[in-house]
Amino acid sequence: MKDDRDRWERTLSDLPLGSGGFGTPTIKKVKERIKMLERRARRRRRAAAASVVALLIAGAVVFRGELTELFTHEEAAKPVISDAETTTLNIMYWDNGGFMSLYGQPFIIRHPSVRFEYSEYPGKSANLLNLTPGIDTFKAQLQKSQADLVQVPLAYLPELSAAGLLKPLDTWMKRDNVSDDSWQTAVKNTVREAGGGGLYGFAPEFTGFALYYNRKLFRENGVPEPTDGMTWAEVMNLAARFEGLKKNEKPVYGVSFGYNSAIWFEANLIGSSQGLRLADAKLKEATVDTPAWTTLWTKLAAGHREGWISNEPALKWEGSVEMKELYAHDPFLNGRSAMTYASSSYLNNISQAGSAMGLGEQDWGVLSPPTDEGARGTDGAFEVPFVFAIPEKSPHADAAWELLKYIMSPSQANRLVRFPHGDSLPTVAADAAADDARSSVFYRAAVDPSRALDAAARNSDPAYKSVAGVVWTEANDRTQNLDDGELDVPALLKALQAKAEQAIRAASAGGQAKTEATP
């Protein structure tokens, strides 16, 4: 049956929206296919029935009570999603077409009578990088919509669940014997902590980071390989041992960060993994010119100056660019970087381009990501971008629950592995991921849930995001044209601190004006 469904799924593509993706002829064919399979099953059952009649008669006296109960039970409850009647589910998701492609189409293959309609996702410019328009805006849209299933940013889950706006899922899970044992543990723990111990949403995907390393380069240069659970200080010290090395007359680096070698980008990436902030939690004070940021920027400046951090010129292009051009600009894929820090999607980059560009299948490995000393062995950049939740006032809550169960099923996880999107991995470990030692590093990642929720809250706050945008734009402007060795870290951080303070004042004034304007 699984193979049959896979063949049907591959046959159907580019389905129209609004009608559930299927016309009447296709629905008829699906139903006929189901009936055909049922007829085959009935023929097999008739053949087996004659064999057991004698046993039933012989056991009638012994199991009289049980047989009476068996043959006098009440009529089975009506299915939640009927094959004969249309079920229309209202979805609030950032991209209607994306929802159909990822979840809607495969669900309709299993339930041809289902239709989808959509509520507007709050925020006119909502996209994968901006799913957080602000909790007040999101809550207002949720309360006025008729959605049956909503995409909720993780940062909003605590307030929405505490306000009673989302249905608890634990009762349904217990009723239907749905287990979360196959979920990535860090995802499960983080989502439960967001709900105060209860489960108010399913997170279908997560993003993790790792330290990728080139075994061949370490071996050839007599440098010990990195290990799991290193700190950023240890990684930087290890990378510094590759200073001055060359391969085919080109520099070899101890560590790189993809095709982008901008120092501000590296500071942002590493600082985020260490939990460093640009402003305090109440957005009252800038925290850019601090000892922690100074240590990080100073080490990065030294690495660029001494040549053990990638100094490749930044890739510039106009319009579209092919992936092979990006791959060609990545020192790690070219076998000239001992280590790189990247997300789980980098596994695809290596698979697609590594061997052809000098990075053989046995030449590399992947380890748990580095972080600060206080959180050694954890993934500080781990992220659960959103959950799917069922609103308390959902008109079709039971049907939405059936959809939610499918979204978190192993078959859907396998589908997401076959057709990956973005940087994310499925929360339910797919068969391929379970069998792949390199993928498994992301499924065994240790995470501090409270730290992950703090990062989610920070990154979803529009005011904090505005401060971060100002700071990193200024950092880019001040560093992009500097030659290696010219960066004055104290002067840079002083300037960035001033920009952050200015942005905080602007955000505070904007928030006060908004409050005064609210009736």
Short mmCIF file of C-alpha atoms in Angstrom, two decimals:
data_model
loop_
_atom_site.label_atom_id
_atom_site.label_comp_id
_atom_site.label_asym_id
_atom_site.label_seq_id
_atom_site.Cartn_x
_atom_site.Cartn_y
_atom_site.Cartn_z
CA MET A 1 0.00 0.00 0.00
CA LYS A 2 2.86 2.38 0.79
CA ASP A 3 4.32 1.87 -2.69
CA ASP A 4 0.89 2.50 -4.25
CA ARG A 5 0.58 5.78 -2.43
CA ASP A 6 4.09 6.83 -3.42
CA ARG A 7 3.26 6.22 -7.08
CA TRP A 8 0.07 8.27 -6.81
CA GLU A 9 1.96 11.05 -5.09
CA ARG A 10 4.61 11.26 -7.79
CA THR A 11 1.91 11.42 -10.46
CA LEU A 12 0.16 14.46 -8.98
CA SER A 13 1.79 17.89 -9.10
CA ASP A 14 1.01 21.58 -9.65
CA LEU A 15 -2.45 21.25 -8.13
CA PRO A 16 -4.80 24.25 -8.18
CA LEU A 17 -5.51 25.92 -4.85
CA GLY A 18 -8.89 26.50 -3.23
CA SER A 19 -10.47 23.29 -4.51
CA GLY A 20 -8.15 21.13 -2.49
CA GLY A 21 -6.06 20.46 -5.57
CA PHE A 22 -8.27 17.83 -7.24
CA GLY A 23 -11.08 17.91 -9.74
CA THR A 24 -14.06 15.56 -9.75
CA PRO A 25 -12.53 12.99 -12.19
CA THR A 26 -9.42 12.60 -10.05
CA ILE A 27 -11.42 12.23 -6.85
CA LYS A 28 -13.55 9.58 -8.57
CA LYS A 29 -10.44 7.66 -9.63
CA VAL A 30 -9.01 7.79 -6.12
CA LYS A 31 -12.27 6.47 -4.66
CA GLU A 32 -12.42 3.71 -7.29
CA ARG A 33 -8.85 2.74 -6.40
CA ILE A 34 -9.81 2.52 -2.73
CA LYS A 35 -12.90 0.42 -3.52
CA MET A 36 -10.82 -1.92 -5.69
CA LEU A 37 -8.42 -2.54 -2.81
CA GLU A 38 -11.37 -3.10 -0.48
CA ARG A 39 -12.90 -5.71 -2.88
CA ARG A 40 -9.62 -7.62 -2.95
CA ALA A 41 -9.55 -7.60 0.83
CA ARG A 42 -13.15 -8.88 1.00
CA ARG A 43 -12.35 -11.83 -1.30
CA ARG A 44 -9.47 -12.83 0.93
CA ARG A 45 -11.66 -12.51 4.00
CA ARG A 46 -14.38 -14.79 2.49
CA ALA A 47 -11.82 -17.53 1.88
CA ALA A 48 -10.57 -17.27 5.43
CA ALA A 49 -14.04 -17.07 6.96
CA ALA A 50 -14.97 -20.69 6.20
CA SER A 51 -11.83 -21.86 8.00
CA VAL A 52 -12.71 -20.17 11.24
CA VAL A 53 -16.47 -20.88 11.43
CA ALA A 54 -15.89 -24.22 13.14
CA LEU A 55 -13.58 -22.62 15.68
CA LEU A 56 -16.14 -19.93 16.44
CA ILE A 57 -18.88 -22.52 17.02
CA ALA A 58 -16.65 -24.60 19.23
CA GLY A 59 -15.69 -21.61 21.32
CA ALA A 60 -19.18 -20.14 21.57
CA VAL A 61 -19.90 -21.73 24.94
CA VAL A 62 -16.57 -20.83 26.50
CA PHE A 63 -16.53 -17.21 25.22
CA ARG A 64 -20.30 -16.66 25.31
CA GLY A 65 -20.07 -13.27 27.05
CA GLU A 66 -17.28 -11.94 24.88
CA LEU A 67 -19.03 -13.05 21.67
CA THR A 68 -22.28 -11.43 22.75
CA GLU A 69 -20.45 -8.15 23.35
CA LEU A 70 -18.61 -8.47 20.04
CA PHE A 71 -21.73 -8.92 17.92
CA THR A 72 -23.92 -6.40 19.74
CA HIS A 73 -21.55 -3.41 19.87
CA GLU A 74 -22.84 -0.01 18.86
CA GLU A 75 -22.42 1.20 15.29
CA ALA A 76 -18.95 2.62 14.68
CA ALA A 77 -18.61 6.38 15.05
CA LYS A 78 -18.76 8.42 11.88
CA PRO A 79 -15.24 9.06 10.52
CA VAL A 80 -13.82 12.48 11.35
CA ILE A 81 -13.11 13.07 7.66
CA SER A 82 -15.83 11.53 5.50
CA ASP A 83 -15.14 10.14 2.03
CA ALA A 84 -18.68 11.09 0.98
CA GLU A 85 -18.84 14.63 2.34
CA THR A 86 -16.55 17.58 1.75
CA THR A 87 -14.44 18.72 4.69
CA THR A 88 -13.07 22.25 4.36
CA LEU A 89 -10.17 23.24 6.59
CA ASN A 90 -9.16 26.86 7.06
CA ILE A 91 -5.40 27.37 7.32
CA MET A 92 -3.41 30.38 8.55
CA TYR A 93 0.08 29.92 7.08
CA TRP A 94 2.59 32.40 5.71
CA ASP A 95 2.44 31.00 2.16
CA ASN A 96 -0.67 29.28 0.80
CA GLY A 97 1.13 27.66 -2.12
CA GLY A 98 3.91 26.47 0.15
CA PHE A 99 1.41 24.86 2.50
CA MET A 100 -0.23 22.96 -0.35
CA SER A 101 3.09 21.72 -1.67
CA LEU A 102 4.48 20.64 1.69
CA TYR A 103 1.39 19.40 3.49
CA GLY A 104 -1.88 19.90 1.62
CA GLN A 105 -1.31 17.81 -1.49
CA PRO A 106 -0.04 14.66 0.25
CA PHE A 107 -2.87 14.90 2.80
CA ILE A 108 -5.49 15.15 0.05
CA ILE A 109 -4.09 11.99 -1.55
CA ARG A 110 -5.08 10.24 1.66
CA HIS A 111 -8.35 12.18 2.08
CA PRO A 112 -9.66 13.20 -1.38
CA SER A 113 -12.74 14.95 0.03
CA VAL A 114 -10.70 17.55 1.90
CA ARG A 115 -10.60 21.16 0.70
CA PHE A 116 -8.43 24.00 1.94
CA GLU A 117 -9.14 27.69 2.32
CA TYR A 118 -6.93 30.29 3.94
CA SER A 119 -6.98 33.05 6.51
CA GLU A 120 -4.57 35.91 5.98
CA TYR A 121 -1.31 35.50 7.86
CA PRO A 122 -0.71 38.62 9.98
CA GLY A 123 1.86 40.97 8.50
CA LYS A 124 1.76 42.03 4.87
CA SER A 125 5.41 41.13 4.25
CA ALA A 126 5.43 37.80 6.06
CA ASN A 127 8.09 35.41 4.79
CA LEU A 128 10.35 32.70 6.14
CA LEU A 129 12.69 35.33 7.58
CA ASN A 130 9.89 37.47 9.04
CA LEU A 131 7.17 35.31 10.54
CA THR A 132 6.94 37.55 13.60
CA PRO A 133 4.87 40.72 13.07
CA GLY A 134 4.51 41.23 16.84
CA ILE A 135 2.47 39.30 19.39
CA ASP A 136 -0.36 41.87 19.54
CA THR A 137 -0.79 41.87 15.75
CA PHE A 138 -0.68 38.09 15.64
CA LYS A 139 -3.12 37.62 18.51
CA ALA A 140 -5.63 40.04 17.00
CA GLN A 141 -5.59 38.21 13.67
CA LEU A 142 -5.89 34.83 15.39
CA GLN A 143 -8.93 35.94 17.38
CA LYS A 144 -10.83 37.24 14.38
CA SER A 145 -9.98 34.42 11.97
CA GLN A 146 -11.90 31.17 11.52
CA ALA A 147 -8.72 29.13 11.11
CA ASP A 148 -8.65 25.44 11.99
CA LEU A 149 -4.86 25.19 11.91
CA VAL A 150 -2.42 28.05 12.43
CA GLN A 151 1.30 28.52 12.02
CA VAL A 152 2.49 30.05 15.30
CA PRO A 153 6.02 31.43 15.83
CA LEU A 154 7.56 29.59 18.78
CA ALA A 155 8.07 32.86 20.66
CA TYR A 156 4.31 33.49 20.72
CA LEU A 157 3.35 30.05 22.01
CA PRO A 158 3.71 30.83 25.76
CA GLU A 159 1.38 33.84 25.68
CA LEU A 160 -1.19 32.34 23.31
CA SER A 161 -1.43 29.06 25.23
CA ALA A 162 -1.63 30.84 28.59
CA ALA A 163 -4.45 33.00 27.22
CA GLY A 164 -6.46 29.89 26.33
CA LEU A 165 -6.42 30.63 22.60
CA LEU A 166 -4.99 27.24 21.59
CA LYS A 167 -6.24 23.73 22.20
CA PRO A 168 -4.08 21.44 24.36
CA LEU A 169 -2.97 18.43 22.35
CA ASP A 170 -2.03 16.00 25.12
CA THR A 171 -5.61 14.76 25.55
CA TRP A 172 -5.91 13.95 21.85
CA MET A 173 -2.51 12.25 21.88
CA LYS A 174 -3.53 10.01 24.77
CA ARG A 175 -6.90 9.22 23.19
CA ASP A 176 -5.39 8.24 19.83
CA ASN A 177 -2.26 6.64 21.28
CA VAL A 178 -0.02 9.14 19.49
CA SER A 179 3.55 9.01 20.77
CA ASP A 180 6.22 11.68 20.59
CA ASP A 181 9.03 9.17 21.10
CA SER A 182 10.27 9.60 17.53
CA TRP A 183 10.52 13.38 17.80
CA GLN A 184 13.86 15.11 18.06
CA THR A 185 14.25 15.39 21.84
CA ALA A 186 15.32 19.03 21.92
CA VAL A 187 12.31 20.05 19.82
CA LYS A 188 9.94 18.14 22.09
CA ASN A 189 11.41 19.63 25.28
CA THR A 190 11.50 23.17 23.91
CA VAL A 191 7.90 23.15 22.65
CA ARG A 192 6.66 21.68 25.93
CA GLU A 193 8.51 24.30 27.94
CA ALA A 194 6.93 26.99 25.77
CA GLY A 195 3.53 25.58 26.76
CA GLY A 196 4.32 25.47 30.47
CA GLY A 197 4.74 21.69 30.36
CA GLY A 198 1.77 21.04 28.09
CA LEU A 199 1.79 20.51 24.36
CA TYR A 200 -0.08 23.22 22.46
CA GLY A 201 1.51 22.78 19.07
CA PHE A 202 3.48 20.39 16.88
CA ALA A 203 6.76 21.64 15.43
CA PRO A 204 7.30 19.83 12.11
CA GLU A 205 10.84 21.09 11.55
CA PHE A 206 13.90 22.53 13.25
CA THR A 207 17.26 24.01 12.35
CA GLY A 208 20.53 22.88 13.86
CA PHE A 209 24.17 23.80 13.32
CA ALA A 210 27.30 21.69 13.32
CA LEU A 211 31.06 21.82 12.90
CA TYR A 212 32.12 20.21 9.61
CA TYR A 213 35.78 19.26 9.25
CA ASN A 214 38.15 18.01 6.56
CA ARG A 215 39.86 14.85 7.85
CA LYS A 216 42.33 14.86 4.98
CA LEU A 217 43.66 18.34 5.74
CA PHE A 218 44.10 17.56 9.43
CA ARG A 219 45.89 14.31 8.63
CA GLU A 220 48.16 15.81 5.95
CA ASN A 221 49.25 18.65 8.22
CA GLY A 222 49.69 16.67 11.42
CA VAL A 223 47.01 18.56 13.32
CA PRO A 224 44.71 16.62 15.70
CA GLU A 225 41.11 16.43 14.55
CA PRO A 226 38.42 18.42 16.37
CA THR A 227 36.12 16.65 18.81
CA ASP A 228 32.51 16.87 19.96
CA GLY A 229 31.65 19.52 22.53
CA MET A 230 34.40 22.04 21.83
CA THR A 231 34.15 25.71 22.75
CA TRP A 232 34.60 28.49 20.23
CA ALA A 233 37.92 29.38 21.87
CA GLU A 234 39.16 25.81 21.31
CA VAL A 235 37.99 25.82 17.68
CA MET A 236 39.74 29.13 17.00
CA ASN A 237 42.97 27.91 18.59
CA LEU A 238 42.82 24.75 16.48
CA ALA A 239 42.14 26.77 13.34
CA ALA A 240 45.15 28.99 14.04
CA ARG A 241 47.44 25.98 13.54
CA PHE A 242 46.75 26.20 9.79
CA GLU A 243 48.23 29.68 9.53
CA GLY A 244 50.42 30.13 6.44
CA LEU A 245 49.62 26.76 4.80
CA LYS A 246 48.93 26.46 1.07
CA LYS A 247 47.41 23.94 -1.33
CA ASN A 248 48.04 24.24 -5.06
CA GLU A 249 49.50 27.70 -4.41
CA LYS A 250 46.27 28.84 -2.76
CA PRO A 251 45.86 29.54 0.96
CA VAL A 252 44.51 26.90 3.31
CA TYR A 253 42.29 28.15 6.12
CA GLY A 254 41.67 26.75 9.57
CA VAL A 255 38.02 27.75 9.50
CA SER A 256 35.61 29.30 7.03
CA PHE A 257 31.96 30.28 6.94
CA GLY A 258 30.68 29.27 3.52
CA TYR A 259 31.15 31.53 0.54
CA ASN A 260 30.68 34.65 2.70
CA SER A 261 33.85 35.73 4.50
CA ALA A 262 32.54 39.05 5.87
CA ILE A 263 33.77 39.51 9.42
CA TRP A 264 30.52 41.09 10.64
CA PHE A 265 28.61 38.04 9.37
CA GLU A 266 30.94 35.77 11.33
CA ALA A 267 30.52 37.88 14.47
CA ASN A 268 26.75 37.73 14.12
CA LEU A 269 26.74 33.96 13.56
CA ILE A 270 29.08 33.08 16.42
CA GLY A 271 27.65 35.68 18.80
CA SER A 272 24.15 34.30 18.30
CA SER A 273 25.35 30.77 19.08
CA GLN A 274 26.86 32.09 22.33
CA GLY A 275 23.70 33.90 23.35
CA LEU A 276 25.27 37.35 23.05
CA ARG A 277 22.81 40.23 22.82
CA LEU A 278 22.98 43.69 21.26
CA ALA A 279 20.63 45.08 23.92
CA ASP A 280 19.25 43.92 27.25
CA ALA A 281 15.98 42.01 27.54
CA LYS A 282 13.93 45.13 28.33
CA LEU A 283 15.52 47.04 25.45
CA LYS A 284 16.74 49.76 27.77
CA GLU A 285 20.49 49.46 27.36
CA ALA A 286 22.81 48.62 24.45
CA THR A 287 25.23 45.73 25.09
CA VAL A 288 27.50 45.87 22.04
CA ASP A 289 30.64 47.34 23.62
CA THR A 290 31.08 44.60 26.21
CA PRO A 291 33.92 42.22 27.15
CA ALA A 292 32.22 39.23 25.48
CA TRP A 293 31.74 41.01 22.14
CA THR A 294 35.25 42.49 22.40
CA THR A 295 36.79 39.03 22.85
CA LEU A 296 34.90 37.66 19.85
CA TRP A 297 35.67 40.55 17.49
CA THR A 298 39.34 40.59 18.55
CA LYS A 299 39.76 36.88 17.80
CA LEU A 300 38.05 37.22 14.42
CA ALA A 301 40.21 40.21 13.52
CA ALA A 302 43.34 38.22 14.40
CA GLY A 303 42.20 35.29 12.29
CA HIS A 304 41.63 37.47 9.24
CA ARG A 305 44.89 39.34 9.77
CA GLU A 306 46.94 36.14 10.15
CA GLY A 307 45.12 34.30 7.37
CA TRP A 308 43.70 31.27 9.21
CA ILE A 309 40.11 32.51 8.82
CA SER A 310 38.90 32.59 5.23
CA ASN A 311 39.88 35.80 3.48
CA GLU A 312 38.26 34.96 0.15
CA PRO A 313 36.87 38.08 -1.57
CA ALA A 314 33.14 38.42 -1.01
CA LEU A 315 31.11 37.02 -3.88
CA LYS A 316 29.28 39.79 -5.71
CA TRP A 317 26.62 39.30 -8.32
CA GLU A 318 23.70 40.99 -9.96
CA GLY A 319 20.45 39.17 -10.57
CA SER A 320 20.36 35.40 -10.21
CA VAL A 321 23.34 33.17 -9.52
CA GLU A 322 23.68 29.42 -10.00
CA MET A 323 24.49 27.23 -7.02
CA LYS A 324 27.62 25.92 -8.71
CA GLU A 325 29.01 29.47 -8.60
CA LEU A 326 28.41 29.62 -4.86
CA TYR A 327 29.96 26.19 -4.39
CA ALA A 328 33.05 27.23 -6.34
CA HIS A 329 33.51 30.15 -3.95
CA ASP A 330 33.35 27.99 -0.81
CA PRO A 331 36.85 27.07 0.51
CA PHE A 332 35.60 24.04 2.45
CA LEU A 333 33.97 22.45 -0.60
CA ASN A 334 37.19 23.11 -2.51
CA GLY A 335 39.25 21.23 0.08
CA ARG A 336 41.05 24.36 1.32
CA SER A 337 39.41 24.87 4.70
CA ALA A 338 39.94 22.57 7.66
CA MET A 339 36.60 23.42 9.31
CA THR A 340 33.37 25.23 8.61
CA TYR A 341 30.42 26.12 10.80
CA ALA A 342 27.09 25.68 9.03
CA SER A 343 23.51 24.48 9.32
CA SER A 344 22.13 21.05 8.50
CA SER A 345 21.42 22.11 4.91
CA TYR A 346 25.17 22.13 4.31
CA LEU A 347 24.97 18.34 4.10
CA ASN A 348 23.17 18.83 0.78
CA ASN A 349 25.88 21.21 -0.44
CA ILE A 350 28.57 18.62 0.23
CA SER A 351 26.48 15.87 -1.34
CA GLN A 352 25.87 17.89 -4.49
CA ALA A 353 29.29 19.44 -4.98
CA GLY A 354 31.90 18.04 -2.62
CA SER A 355 33.34 15.12 -4.59
CA ALA A 356 33.45 17.05 -7.86
CA MET A 357 35.37 19.88 -6.19
CA GLY A 358 37.97 17.92 -4.25
CA LEU A 359 36.14 16.88 -1.08
CA GLY A 360 35.80 13.10 -1.21
CA GLU A 361 33.13 11.14 0.65
CA GLN A 362 35.63 9.82 3.20
CA ASP A 363 37.46 13.13 3.58
CA TRP A 364 35.07 14.86 5.94
CA GLY A 365 33.11 14.47 9.15
CA VAL A 366 30.58 16.40 11.20
CA LEU A 367 30.51 17.15 14.93
CA SER A 368 28.25 18.85 17.45
CA PRO A 369 28.63 22.63 17.19
CA PRO A 370 30.96 24.75 19.30
CA THR A 371 29.54 27.16 21.86
CA ASP A 372 30.69 29.03 24.96
CA GLU A 373 32.24 27.42 28.02
CA GLY A 374 29.07 27.67 30.09
CA ALA A 375 27.03 25.65 27.58
CA ARG A 376 29.63 23.17 26.38
CA GLY A 377 28.16 20.35 24.28
CA THR A 378 24.92 22.15 23.38
CA ASP A 379 23.71 23.76 20.16
CA GLY A 380 23.32 27.45 20.94
CA ALA A 381 22.03 28.19 17.43
CA PHE A 382 19.31 25.52 17.54
CA GLU A 383 15.97 26.92 16.39
CA VAL A 384 12.35 25.82 16.23
CA PRO A 385 10.91 28.45 13.87
CA PHE A 386 7.23 27.68 14.40
CA VAL A 387 4.60 25.20 15.50
CA PHE A 388 1.26 24.18 14.03
CA ALA A 389 -1.52 24.73 16.56
CA ILE A 390 -5.30 24.31 16.63
CA PRO A 391 -7.17 27.43 17.79
CA GLU A 392 -9.54 26.96 20.70
CA LYS A 393 -12.46 28.14 18.56
CA SER A 394 -11.59 26.02 15.50
CA PRO A 395 -14.83 25.00 13.71
CA HIS A 396 -13.31 21.69 12.59
CA ALA A 397 -10.90 20.85 15.38
CA ASP A 398 -11.10 17.05 15.02
CA ALA A 399 -10.37 17.20 11.30
CA ALA A 400 -7.50 19.62 11.95
CA TRP A 401 -6.14 17.10 14.45
CA GLU A 402 -6.11 14.44 11.72
CA LEU A 403 -4.12 16.81 9.51
CA LEU A 404 -1.74 17.58 12.34
CA LYS A 405 -1.14 13.88 12.97
CA TYR A 406 -0.23 13.44 9.31
CA ILE A 407 2.14 16.42 9.38
CA MET A 408 4.06 14.73 12.22
CA SER A 409 4.02 11.25 10.67
CA PRO A 410 7.07 9.24 9.54
CA SER A 411 5.75 9.17 5.96
CA GLN A 412 5.68 12.97 5.84
CA ALA A 413 9.17 13.11 7.35
CA ASN A 414 10.47 10.80 4.62
CA ARG A 415 8.78 13.01 2.05
CA LEU A 416 10.52 16.13 3.41
CA VAL A 417 13.86 14.35 3.17
CA ARG A 418 13.18 13.41 -0.47
CA PHE A 419 12.08 16.96 -1.28
CA PRO A 420 14.03 19.21 1.12
CA HIS A 421 13.30 22.91 1.55
CA GLY A 422 15.39 25.56 3.26
CA ASP A 423 17.73 24.78 6.15
CA SER A 424 15.25 22.69 8.10
CA LEU A 425 15.16 19.04 9.12
CA PRO A 426 11.94 17.15 9.96
CA THR A 427 11.33 16.80 13.69
CA VAL A 428 10.32 13.18 13.19
CA ALA A 429 13.52 11.42 12.18
CA ALA A 430 13.11 10.10 8.65
CA ASP A 431 14.43 6.66 7.72
CA ALA A 432 17.31 8.19 5.76
CA ALA A 433 18.32 10.45 8.65
CA ALA A 434 18.18 7.60 11.15
CA ASP A 435 20.54 5.53 9.00
CA ASP A 436 22.97 8.38 8.29
CA ALA A 437 25.55 8.94 11.02
CA ARG A 438 26.22 12.44 9.72
CA SER A 439 22.56 13.48 9.86
CA SER A 440 22.14 11.91 13.27
CA VAL A 441 24.34 14.57 14.89
CA PHE A 442 21.41 16.98 14.53
CA TYR A 443 18.94 14.54 16.07
CA ARG A 444 21.04 13.93 19.15
CA ALA A 445 21.80 17.62 19.72
CA ALA A 446 21.61 18.80 23.31
CA VAL A 447 19.74 22.07 23.81
CA ASP A 448 18.84 24.25 26.77
CA PRO A 449 15.10 24.89 26.16
CA SER A 450 15.03 28.10 28.20
CA ARG A 451 17.93 29.48 26.19
CA ALA A 452 16.25 28.51 22.92
CA LEU A 453 13.04 30.25 24.01
CA ASP A 454 14.97 33.35 25.06
CA ALA A 455 16.59 33.50 21.62
CA ALA A 456 13.21 33.02 19.95
CA ALA A 457 11.67 35.84 21.98
CA ARG A 458 14.59 38.14 21.23
CA ASN A 459 14.59 37.46 17.50
CA SER A 460 10.81 37.81 17.23
CA ASP A 461 10.66 41.21 18.93
CA PRO A 462 10.18 43.85 16.18
CA ALA A 463 11.93 46.48 18.32
CA TYR A 464 14.98 44.27 18.92
CA LYS A 465 15.07 43.32 15.24
CA SER A 466 15.17 46.99 14.30
CA VAL A 467 18.13 47.55 16.64
CA ALA A 468 19.93 44.51 15.23
CA GLY A 469 19.33 45.71 11.67
CA VAL A 470 20.91 49.08 12.43
CA VAL A 471 23.92 47.55 14.20
CA TRP A 472 24.77 44.96 11.55
CA THR A 473 24.28 47.40 8.69
CA GLU A 474 26.73 49.76 10.37
CA ALA A 475 29.14 46.88 11.00
CA ASN A 476 29.03 45.93 7.33
CA ASP A 477 29.60 49.52 6.20
CA ARG A 478 32.60 49.94 8.50
CA THR A 479 34.33 46.64 7.69
CA GLN A 480 33.62 45.71 4.07
CA ASN A 481 36.38 47.84 2.52
CA LEU A 482 39.04 47.34 5.18
CA ASP A 483 42.22 45.45 4.38
CA ASP A 484 43.13 42.64 6.74
CA GLY A 485 44.84 44.05 9.83
CA GLU A 486 43.24 47.48 9.62
CA LEU A 487 40.28 46.78 11.89
CA ASP A 488 40.34 48.82 15.11
CA VAL A 489 38.08 46.69 17.32
CA PRO A 490 37.65 49.16 20.24
CA ALA A 491 36.75 51.99 17.86
CA LEU A 492 34.35 49.76 15.93
CA LEU A 493 32.50 48.58 19.03
CA LYS A 494 32.27 52.12 20.36
CA ALA A 495 30.63 53.20 17.09
CA LEU A 496 28.28 50.21 17.07
CA GLN A 497 27.33 50.88 20.70
CA ALA A 498 26.37 54.44 19.77
CA LYS A 499 24.27 53.20 16.85
CA ALA A 500 22.53 50.67 19.09
CA GLU A 501 21.71 53.33 21.69
CA GLN A 502 20.30 55.56 18.97
CA ALA A 503 18.16 52.71 17.63
CA ILE A 504 16.89 51.89 21.14
CA ARG A 505 15.79 55.49 21.65
CA ALA A 506 14.01 55.44 18.28
CA ALA A 507 12.30 52.13 19.09
CA SER A 508 11.24 53.43 22.50
CA ALA A 509 9.81 56.60 21.00
CA GLY A 510 7.95 54.61 18.37
CA GLY A 511 6.49 52.27 20.96
CA GLN A 512 5.38 55.16 23.17
CA ALA A 513 3.73 56.91 20.23
CA LYS A 514 1.91 53.70 19.32
CA THR A 515 0.69 53.29 22.90
CA GLU A 516 -0.58 56.86 23.07
CA ALA A 517 -2.40 56.43 19.76
CA THR A 518 -4.24 53.32 20.96
CA PRO A 519 -7.74 54.24 22.23
#
